[in-house]
PDB file of C-alpha atoms in Angstrom:
ATOM      1  CA  UNK A   1     -36.081 -32.564 -75.866  1.00  0.00           C
ATOM      2  CA  UNK A   2     -38.358 -30.086 -74.103  1.00  0.00           C
ATOM      3  CA  UNK A   3     -38.669 -26.316 -74.374  1.00  0.00           C
ATOM      4  CA  UNK A   4     -39.785 -24.511 -71.226  1.00  0.00           C
ATOM      5  CA  UNK A   5     -40.808 -20.828 -71.578  1.00  0.00           C
ATOM      6  CA  UNK A   6     -39.627 -18.520 -68.805  1.00  0.00           C
ATOM      7  CA  UNK A   7     -39.375 -14.838 -67.867  1.00  0.00           C
ATOM      8  CA  UNK A   8     -36.961 -13.275 -65.387  1.00  0.00           C
ATOM      9  CA  UNK A   9     -38.280 -10.852 -62.775  1.00  0.00           C
ATOM     10  CA  UNK A  10     -35.899  -7.888 -62.556  1.00  0.00           C
ATOM     11  CA  UNK A  11     -36.834  -7.101 -58.955  1.00  0.00           C
ATOM     12  CA  UNK A  12     -36.448 -10.602 -57.493  1.00  0.00           C
ATOM     13  CA  UNK A  13     -33.854 -11.821 -60.044  1.00  0.00           C
ATOM     14  CA  UNK A  14     -35.836 -15.070 -60.213  1.00  0.00           C
ATOM     15  CA  UNK A  15     -36.974 -17.023 -63.265  1.00  0.00           C
ATOM     16  CA  UNK A  16     -40.705 -17.589 -63.534  1.00  0.00           C
ATOM     17  CA  UNK A  17     -41.095 -20.996 -65.202  1.00  0.00           C
ATOM     18  CA  UNK A  18     -44.109 -21.639 -67.446  1.00  0.00           C
ATOM     19  CA  UNK A  19     -45.592 -24.757 -69.039  1.00  0.00           C
ATOM     20  CA  UNK A  20     -43.056 -26.953 -70.859  1.00  0.00           C
ATOM     21  CA  UNK A  21     -43.691 -28.177 -74.417  1.00  0.00           C
ATOM     22  CA  UNK A  22     -42.189 -31.001 -76.476  1.00  0.00           C
ATOM     23  CA  UNK A  23     -41.506 -29.886 -80.058  1.00  0.00           C
ATOM     24  CA  UNK A  24     -42.160 -32.294 -82.931  1.00  0.00           C
ATOM     25  CA  UNK A  25     -38.898 -33.327 -84.571  1.00  0.00           C
ATOM     26  CA  UNK A  26     -38.232 -32.696 -88.233  1.00  0.00           C
ATOM     27  CA  UNK A  27     -40.693 -29.819 -88.722  1.00  0.00           C
ATOM     28  CA  UNK A  28     -41.280 -26.217 -87.723  1.00  0.00           C
ATOM     29  CA  UNK A  29     -43.187 -25.778 -84.447  1.00  0.00           C
ATOM     30  CA  UNK A  30     -45.249 -22.705 -83.570  1.00  0.00           C
ATOM     31  CA  UNK A  31     -44.775 -22.280 -79.814  1.00  0.00           C
ATOM     32  CA  UNK A  32     -46.607 -19.496 -77.979  1.00  0.00           C
ATOM     33  CA  UNK A  33     -46.906 -18.375 -74.376  1.00  0.00           C
ATOM     34  CA  UNK A  34     -48.379 -15.404 -72.503  1.00  0.00           C
ATOM     35  CA  UNK A  35     -45.966 -13.185 -70.582  1.00  0.00           C
ATOM     36  CA  UNK A  36     -47.270 -13.359 -66.997  1.00  0.00           C
ATOM     37  CA  UNK A  37     -48.077 -10.559 -64.578  1.00  0.00           C
ATOM     38  CA  UNK A  38     -45.165  -9.689 -62.278  1.00  0.00           C
ATOM     39  CA  UNK A  39     -47.158  -7.485 -59.866  1.00  0.00           C
ATOM     40  CA  UNK A  40     -45.488  -4.194 -60.715  1.00  0.00           C
ATOM     41  CA  UNK A  41     -41.972  -5.453 -61.385  1.00  0.00           C
ATOM     42  CA  UNK A  42     -40.246  -5.404 -64.769  1.00  0.00           C
ATOM     43  CA  UNK A  43     -39.042  -8.322 -66.883  1.00  0.00           C
ATOM     44  CA  UNK A  44     -35.491  -8.299 -68.229  1.00  0.00           C
ATOM     45  CA  UNK A  45     -35.429 -11.678 -69.998  1.00  0.00           C
ATOM     46  CA  UNK A  46     -37.865 -13.860 -71.886  1.00  0.00           C
ATOM     47  CA  UNK A  47     -37.030 -17.113 -73.613  1.00  0.00           C
ATOM     48  CA  UNK A  48     -36.959 -20.901 -73.450  1.00  0.00           C
ATOM     49  CA  UNK A  49     -34.970 -23.417 -71.448  1.00  0.00           C
ATOM     50  CA  UNK A  50     -33.835 -26.328 -73.633  1.00  0.00           C
ATOM     51  CA  UNK A  51     -33.536 -29.632 -71.764  1.00  0.00           C
ATOM     52  CA  UNK A  52     -33.282 -33.323 -72.443  1.00  0.00           C
ATOM     53  CA  UNK A  53     -35.034 -35.538 -69.876  1.00  0.00           C
ATOM     54  CA  UNK A  54     -33.345 -38.609 -71.364  1.00  0.00           C
ATOM     55  CA  UNK A  55     -31.241 -40.891 -69.115  1.00  0.00           C
ATOM     56  CA  UNK A  56     -27.653 -39.809 -68.599  1.00  0.00           C
ATOM     57  CA  UNK A  57     -26.279 -42.480 -70.968  1.00  0.00           C
ATOM     58  CA  UNK A  58     -28.887 -41.844 -73.655  1.00  0.00           C
ATOM     59  CA  UNK A  59     -29.048 -38.090 -74.103  1.00  0.00           C
ATOM     60  CA  UNK A  60     -30.896 -36.524 -77.022  1.00  0.00           C
ATOM     61  CA  UNK A  61     -28.492 -35.348 -79.717  1.00  0.00           C
ATOM     62  CA  UNK A  62     -29.529 -33.055 -82.544  1.00  0.00           C
ATOM     63  CA  UNK A  63     -29.977 -29.503 -83.782  1.00  0.00           C
ATOM     64  CA  UNK A  64     -32.564 -26.863 -82.933  1.00  0.00           C
ATOM     65  CA  UNK A  65     -33.278 -24.057 -85.397  1.00  0.00           C
ATOM     66  CA  UNK A  66     -35.098 -20.870 -84.296  1.00  0.00           C
ATOM     67  CA  UNK A  67     -36.830 -19.262 -87.249  1.00  0.00           C
ATOM     68  CA  UNK A  68     -38.484 -16.234 -85.659  1.00  0.00           C
ATOM     69  CA  UNK A  69     -39.226 -14.767 -82.234  1.00  0.00           C
ATOM     70  CA  UNK A  70     -41.921 -12.104 -81.802  1.00  0.00           C
ATOM     71  CA  UNK A  71     -43.515 -10.281 -78.885  1.00  0.00           C
ATOM     72  CA  UNK A  72     -46.977  -9.153 -79.956  1.00  0.00           C
ATOM     73  CA  UNK A  73     -50.575  -8.617 -78.885  1.00  0.00           C
ATOM     74  CA  UNK A  74     -52.343  -6.520 -76.292  1.00  0.00           C
ATOM     75  CA  UNK A  75     -50.689  -5.806 -72.954  1.00  0.00           C
ATOM     76  CA  UNK A  76     -51.800  -4.977 -69.427  1.00  0.00           C
ATOM     77  CA  UNK A  77     -49.393  -4.327 -66.575  1.00  0.00           C
ATOM     78  CA  UNK A  78     -48.684  -2.201 -63.523  1.00  0.00           C
ATOM     79  CA  UNK A  79     -45.536  -0.362 -62.501  1.00  0.00           C
ATOM     80  CA  UNK A  80     -44.702  -0.433 -58.799  1.00  0.00           C
ATOM     81  CA  UNK A  81     -41.961   2.118 -58.137  1.00  0.00           C
ATOM     82  CA  UNK A  82     -41.031   0.291 -54.933  1.00  0.00           C
ATOM     83  CA  UNK A  83     -39.740  -2.447 -57.278  1.00  0.00           C
ATOM     84  CA  UNK A  84     -37.831  -0.162 -59.656  1.00  0.00           C
ATOM     85  CA  UNK A  85     -34.247   1.090 -59.643  1.00  0.00           C
ATOM     86  CA  UNK A  86     -32.170   4.027 -60.793  1.00  0.00           C
ATOM     87  CA  UNK A  87     -29.889   3.166 -63.709  1.00  0.00           C
ATOM     88  CA  UNK A  88     -27.746   5.662 -65.643  1.00  0.00           C
ATOM     89  CA  UNK A  89     -29.687   8.611 -64.108  1.00  0.00           C
ATOM     90  CA  UNK A  90     -33.028   7.126 -65.248  1.00  0.00           C
ATOM     91  CA  UNK A  91     -35.695   5.324 -63.256  1.00  0.00           C
ATOM     92  CA  UNK A  92     -36.663   1.955 -64.734  1.00  0.00           C
ATOM     93  CA  UNK A  93     -38.501   1.413 -67.045  1.00  0.00           C
ATOM     94  CA  UNK A  94     -38.456   5.078 -68.201  1.00  0.00           C
ATOM     95  CA  UNK A  95     -36.237   7.358 -70.267  1.00  0.00           C
ATOM     96  CA  UNK A  96     -36.217  10.992 -69.178  1.00  0.00           C
ATOM     97  CA  UNK A  97     -35.907  14.331 -70.915  1.00  0.00           C
ATOM     98  CA  UNK A  98     -34.639  17.046 -68.599  1.00  0.00           C
ATOM     99  CA  UNK A  99     -35.521  17.405 -64.965  1.00  0.00           C
ATOM    100  CA  UNK A 100     -34.490  15.383 -61.944  1.00  0.00           C
ATOM    101  CA  UNK A 101     -36.139  12.003 -61.363  1.00  0.00           C
ATOM    102  CA  UNK A 102     -35.780  10.079 -58.111  1.00  0.00           C
ATOM    103  CA  UNK A 103     -37.365   7.186 -56.208  1.00  0.00           C
ATOM    104  CA  UNK A 104     -38.830   8.235 -52.868  1.00  0.00           C
ATOM    105  CA  UNK A 105     -40.991   6.145 -50.546  1.00  0.00           C
ATOM    106  CA  UNK A 106     -42.304   3.923 -53.342  1.00  0.00           C
ATOM    107  CA  UNK A 107     -43.092   6.819 -55.700  1.00  0.00           C
ATOM    108  CA  UNK A 108     -41.453   8.496 -58.695  1.00  0.00           C
ATOM    109  CA  UNK A 109     -40.443  12.016 -57.707  1.00  0.00           C
ATOM    110  CA  UNK A 110     -40.055  14.580 -60.493  1.00  0.00           C
ATOM    111  CA  UNK A 111     -38.438  17.988 -60.234  1.00  0.00           C
ATOM    112  CA  UNK A 112     -39.160  19.687 -63.552  1.00  0.00           C
ATOM    113  CA  UNK A 113     -36.876  22.192 -65.184  1.00  0.00           C
ATOM    114  CA  UNK A 114     -38.970  23.828 -67.862  1.00  0.00           C
ATOM    115  CA  UNK A 115     -40.205  21.381 -70.493  1.00  0.00           C
ATOM    116  CA  UNK A 116     -39.620  18.035 -68.754  1.00  0.00           C
ATOM    117  CA  UNK A 117     -40.890  14.583 -69.751  1.00  0.00           C
ATOM    118  CA  UNK A 118     -40.482  10.847 -69.245  1.00  0.00           C
ATOM    119  CA  UNK A 119     -41.348   7.947 -71.583  1.00  0.00           C
ATOM    120  CA  UNK A 120     -41.921   4.200 -71.494  1.00  0.00           C
ATOM    121  CA  UNK A 121     -43.823   1.454 -73.313  1.00  0.00           C
ATOM    122  CA  UNK A 122     -44.065   0.201 -76.866  1.00  0.00           C
ATOM    123  CA  UNK A 123     -43.318   2.811 -79.551  1.00  0.00           C
ATOM    124  CA  UNK A 124     -45.910   1.130 -81.789  1.00  0.00           C
ATOM    125  CA  UNK A 125     -48.711   0.907 -79.200  1.00  0.00           C
ATOM    126  CA  UNK A 126     -52.036   2.031 -80.666  1.00  0.00           C
ATOM    127  CA  UNK A 127     -55.072   2.347 -78.401  1.00  0.00           C
ATOM    128  CA  UNK A 128     -53.830   2.892 -74.858  1.00  0.00           C
ATOM    129  CA  UNK A 129     -55.217   3.502 -71.384  1.00  0.00           C
ATOM    130  CA  UNK A 130     -52.714   4.878 -68.872  1.00  0.00           C
ATOM    131  CA  UNK A 131     -53.562   5.603 -65.251  1.00  0.00           C
ATOM    132  CA  UNK A 132     -51.467   7.052 -62.443  1.00  0.00           C
ATOM    133  CA  UNK A 133     -51.864   8.752 -59.093  1.00  0.00           C
ATOM    134  CA  UNK A 134     -50.230  12.179 -59.255  1.00  0.00           C
ATOM    135  CA  UNK A 135     -49.590  14.578 -56.378  1.00  0.00           C
ATOM    136  CA  UNK A 136     -48.663  18.094 -57.561  1.00  0.00           C
ATOM    137  CA  UNK A 137     -46.234  19.656 -55.094  1.00  0.00           C
ATOM    138  CA  UNK A 138     -45.340  22.905 -56.863  1.00  0.00           C
ATOM    139  CA  UNK A 139     -45.933  24.466 -60.270  1.00  0.00           C
ATOM    140  CA  UNK A 140     -49.071  24.378 -62.418  1.00  0.00           C
ATOM    141  CA  UNK A 141     -48.231  21.806 -65.127  1.00  0.00           C
ATOM    142  CA  UNK A 142     -48.591  18.081 -64.368  1.00  0.00           C
ATOM    143  CA  UNK A 143     -49.686  15.805 -67.230  1.00  0.00           C
ATOM    144  CA  UNK A 144     -49.920  12.295 -68.583  1.00  0.00           C
ATOM    145  CA  UNK A 145     -48.393  11.666 -72.015  1.00  0.00           C
ATOM    146  CA  UNK A 146     -49.719   9.384 -74.756  1.00  0.00           C
ATOM    147  CA  UNK A 147     -48.856   8.526 -78.375  1.00  0.00           C
ATOM    148  CA  UNK A 148     -45.300   9.763 -77.890  1.00  0.00           C
ATOM    149  CA  UNK A 149     -43.105   9.433 -80.973  1.00  0.00           C
ATOM    150  CA  UNK A 150     -40.311  11.534 -79.529  1.00  0.00           C
ATOM    151  CA  UNK A 151     -39.568  14.435 -77.228  1.00  0.00           C
ATOM    152  CA  UNK A 152     -41.164  16.888 -79.685  1.00  0.00           C
ATOM    153  CA  UNK A 153     -44.054  14.718 -80.933  1.00  0.00           C
ATOM    154  CA  UNK A 154     -46.724  13.583 -78.452  1.00  0.00           C
ATOM    155  CA  UNK A 155     -49.920  14.500 -76.620  1.00  0.00           C
ATOM    156  CA  UNK A 156     -50.223  15.689 -73.020  1.00  0.00           C
ATOM    157  CA  UNK A 157     -53.333  15.820 -70.840  1.00  0.00           C
ATOM    158  CA  UNK A 158     -53.684  16.966 -67.252  1.00  0.00           C
ATOM    159  CA  UNK A 159     -53.287  19.952 -64.957  1.00  0.00           C
ATOM    160  CA  UNK A 160     -52.430  23.041 -66.970  1.00  0.00           C
ATOM    161  CA  UNK A 161     -52.586  26.235 -64.995  1.00  0.00           C
ATOM    162  CA  UNK A 162     -54.567  27.156 -61.855  1.00  0.00           C
ATOM    163  CA  UNK A 163     -57.968  25.420 -61.747  1.00  0.00           C
ATOM    164  CA  UNK A 164     -57.742  24.124 -65.310  1.00  0.00           C
ATOM    165  CA  UNK A 165     -56.925  21.016 -67.325  1.00  0.00           C
ATOM    166  CA  UNK A 166     -55.933  20.803 -70.984  1.00  0.00           C
ATOM    167  CA  UNK A 167     -55.330  18.405 -73.844  1.00  0.00           C
ATOM    168  CA  UNK A 168     -52.142  19.576 -75.546  1.00  0.00           C
ATOM    169  CA  UNK A 169     -50.438  18.644 -78.799  1.00  0.00           C
ATOM    170  CA  UNK A 170     -46.650  18.769 -78.867  1.00  0.00           C
ATOM    171  CA  UNK A 171     -45.366  19.115 -82.429  1.00  0.00           C
ATOM    172  CA  UNK A 172     -42.118  21.065 -82.182  1.00  0.00           C
ATOM    173  CA  UNK A 173     -44.183  23.547 -80.200  1.00  0.00           C
ATOM    174  CA  UNK A 174     -47.192  23.236 -77.916  1.00  0.00           C
ATOM    175  CA  UNK A 175     -50.798  23.793 -78.958  1.00  0.00           C
ATOM    176  CA  UNK A 176     -53.710  23.558 -76.519  1.00  0.00           C
ATOM    177  CA  UNK A 177     -56.512  21.766 -78.336  1.00  0.00           C
ATOM    178  CA  UNK A 178     -59.029  21.996 -75.483  1.00  0.00           C
ATOM    179  CA  UNK A 179     -59.067  23.448 -71.954  1.00  0.00           C
ATOM    180  CA  UNK A 180     -61.651  22.958 -69.208  1.00  0.00           C
ATOM    181  CA  UNK A 181     -62.105  24.200 -65.658  1.00  0.00           C
ATOM    182  CA  UNK A 182     -61.089  21.815 -62.890  1.00  0.00           C
ATOM    183  CA  UNK A 183     -60.367  22.937 -59.335  1.00  0.00           C
ATOM    184  CA  UNK A 184     -57.215  21.220 -58.155  1.00  0.00           C
ATOM    185  CA  UNK A 185     -54.808  21.939 -55.313  1.00  0.00           C
ATOM    186  CA  UNK A 186     -51.148  21.444 -54.574  1.00  0.00           C
ATOM    187  CA  UNK A 187     -50.359  18.693 -52.103  1.00  0.00           C
ATOM    188  CA  UNK A 188     -53.434  16.603 -52.971  1.00  0.00           C
ATOM    189  CA  UNK A 189     -53.380  13.219 -54.740  1.00  0.00           C
ATOM    190  CA  UNK A 190     -55.405  12.763 -57.935  1.00  0.00           C
ATOM    191  CA  UNK A 191     -56.065   9.637 -59.985  1.00  0.00           C
ATOM    192  CA  UNK A 192     -55.567  10.559 -63.651  1.00  0.00           C
ATOM    193  CA  UNK A 193     -56.681   8.246 -66.444  1.00  0.00           C
ATOM    194  CA  UNK A 194     -56.054   9.025 -70.117  1.00  0.00           C
ATOM    195  CA  UNK A 195     -57.879   6.931 -72.717  1.00  0.00           C
ATOM    196  CA  UNK A 196     -56.559   6.999 -76.304  1.00  0.00           C
ATOM    197  CA  UNK A 197     -58.866   5.179 -78.713  1.00  0.00           C
ATOM    198  CA  UNK A 198     -58.225   5.769 -82.412  1.00  0.00           C
ATOM    199  CA  UNK A 199     -58.805   9.528 -82.858  1.00  0.00           C
ATOM    200  CA  UNK A 200     -60.660  10.005 -79.559  1.00  0.00           C
ATOM    201  CA  UNK A 201     -59.047  10.995 -76.250  1.00  0.00           C
ATOM    202  CA  UNK A 202     -60.694  11.203 -72.824  1.00  0.00           C
ATOM    203  CA  UNK A 203     -59.167  12.436 -69.564  1.00  0.00           C
ATOM    204  CA  UNK A 204     -60.656  11.215 -66.291  1.00  0.00           C
ATOM    205  CA  UNK A 205     -59.712  12.580 -62.874  1.00  0.00           C
ATOM    206  CA  UNK A 206     -60.855  10.649 -59.810  1.00  0.00           C
ATOM    207  CA  UNK A 207     -63.297   8.805 -62.056  1.00  0.00           C
ATOM    208  CA  UNK A 208     -64.889  11.917 -63.580  1.00  0.00           C
ATOM    209  CA  UNK A 209     -64.753  12.692 -67.307  1.00  0.00           C
ATOM    210  CA  UNK A 210     -63.197  16.170 -67.350  1.00  0.00           C
ATOM    211  CA  UNK A 211     -62.445  16.656 -71.056  1.00  0.00           C
ATOM    212  CA  UNK A 212     -62.583  14.948 -74.458  1.00  0.00           C
ATOM    213  CA  UNK A 213     -60.786  15.685 -77.697  1.00  0.00           C
ATOM    214  CA  UNK A 214     -60.498  14.344 -81.248  1.00  0.00           C
ATOM    215  CA  UNK A 215     -57.135  14.454 -82.989  1.00  0.00           C
ATOM    216  CA  UNK A 216     -55.499  12.418 -85.769  1.00  0.00           C
ATOM    217  CA  UNK A 217     -51.834  13.476 -85.960  1.00  0.00           C
ATOM    218  CA  UNK A 218     -50.322  10.562 -84.007  1.00  0.00           C
ATOM    219  CA  UNK A 219     -51.784   7.059 -84.353  1.00  0.00           C
ATOM    220  CA  UNK A 220     -49.302   5.258 -82.084  1.00  0.00           C
ATOM    221  CA  UNK A 221     -46.579   5.879 -79.555  1.00  0.00           C
ATOM    222  CA  UNK A 222     -45.304   5.525 -76.005  1.00  0.00           C
ATOM    223  CA  UNK A 223     -46.849   6.745 -72.754  1.00  0.00           C
ATOM    224  CA  UNK A 224     -45.316   8.839 -70.002  1.00  0.00           C
ATOM    225  CA  UNK A 225     -45.462  11.962 -67.855  1.00  0.00           C
ATOM    226  CA  UNK A 226     -44.712  15.584 -68.632  1.00  0.00           C
ATOM    227  CA  UNK A 227     -44.514  19.141 -67.303  1.00  0.00           C
ATOM    228  CA  UNK A 228     -44.337  22.287 -69.415  1.00  0.00           C
ATOM    229  CA  UNK A 229     -42.783  24.494 -66.745  1.00  0.00           C
ATOM    230  CA  UNK A 230     -40.799  24.351 -63.508  1.00  0.00           C
ATOM    231  CA  UNK A 231     -42.495  22.313 -60.817  1.00  0.00           C
ATOM    232  CA  UNK A 232     -42.470  19.241 -58.643  1.00  0.00           C
ATOM    233  CA  UNK A 233     -44.711  16.204 -58.313  1.00  0.00           C
ATOM    234  CA  UNK A 234     -44.933  12.592 -57.199  1.00  0.00           C
ATOM    235  CA  UNK A 235     -46.261   9.708 -59.317  1.00  0.00           C
ATOM    236  CA  UNK A 236     -47.277   6.202 -58.230  1.00  0.00           C
ATOM    237  CA  UNK A 237     -49.587   3.245 -58.963  1.00  0.00           C
ATOM    238  CA  UNK A 238     -49.135   3.264 -62.757  1.00  0.00           C
ATOM    239  CA  UNK A 239     -51.470   0.975 -64.731  1.00  0.00           C
ATOM    240  CA  UNK A 240     -51.160   0.547 -68.509  1.00  0.00           C
ATOM    241  CA  UNK A 241     -53.386  -1.275 -71.015  1.00  0.00           C
ATOM    242  CA  UNK A 242     -52.646  -1.335 -74.740  1.00  0.00           C
ATOM    243  CA  UNK A 243     -54.124  -2.902 -77.863  1.00  0.00           C
ATOM    244  CA  UNK A 244     -53.467  -2.764 -81.574  1.00  0.00           C
ATOM    245  CA  UNK A 245     -49.694  -2.590 -81.211  1.00  0.00           C
ATOM    246  CA  UNK A 246     -47.260  -4.033 -83.716  1.00  0.00           C
ATOM    247  CA  UNK A 247     -44.912  -6.846 -82.769  1.00  0.00           C
ATOM    248  CA  UNK A 248     -41.316  -6.287 -81.682  1.00  0.00           C
TER     249      UNK A 248
END
């Protein structure tokens, strides 16, 4: 018998077949494979295809026991919104809190209604780098989110008022831990990059280090996007890298 690892691409609905292995009979086998890059699409299945290459009249007969399946290790992937879909009022692969979220011309379009946010990724992700191109259309609050452990427990970093950026702690109430001057304009695209490494956080905009902060309240969590007031923006070209996350 052979076991062939595979993943299914949600966008194309096709199985991506990986290298087949032949397990040793009569003992436990440790079989590993790396989940491949899908160029901005999501994966909705991972697993193994069980086959017997034996002749038709001499098929393999037996039992296969699966002791444990884990998804673990560091991750790096991109999210292409041209390959996402709207399901149950949410845009894959995100869950939203308030606001209106739509797909428009290959971008994620957000219309915020007060405190509005969106989340994705591994809840147990530790050190994380999240990047996205954000175009503020209206309003003065447009942020990346990291270490999210819920709607009321996370960090935000990004545009926060006219000509300013902030690193903000959300803990059943918002607290600005640091604010710096940064001249930004509505209608312009900006590349935001938020690095979360242990207790150190750095926000880059268009490659420039615009603020740094140290904070220890949340050691792991999801990533996402958030606004603290009414507004509108577009998000695209999301790139995520994580390390130190627990298995699922």
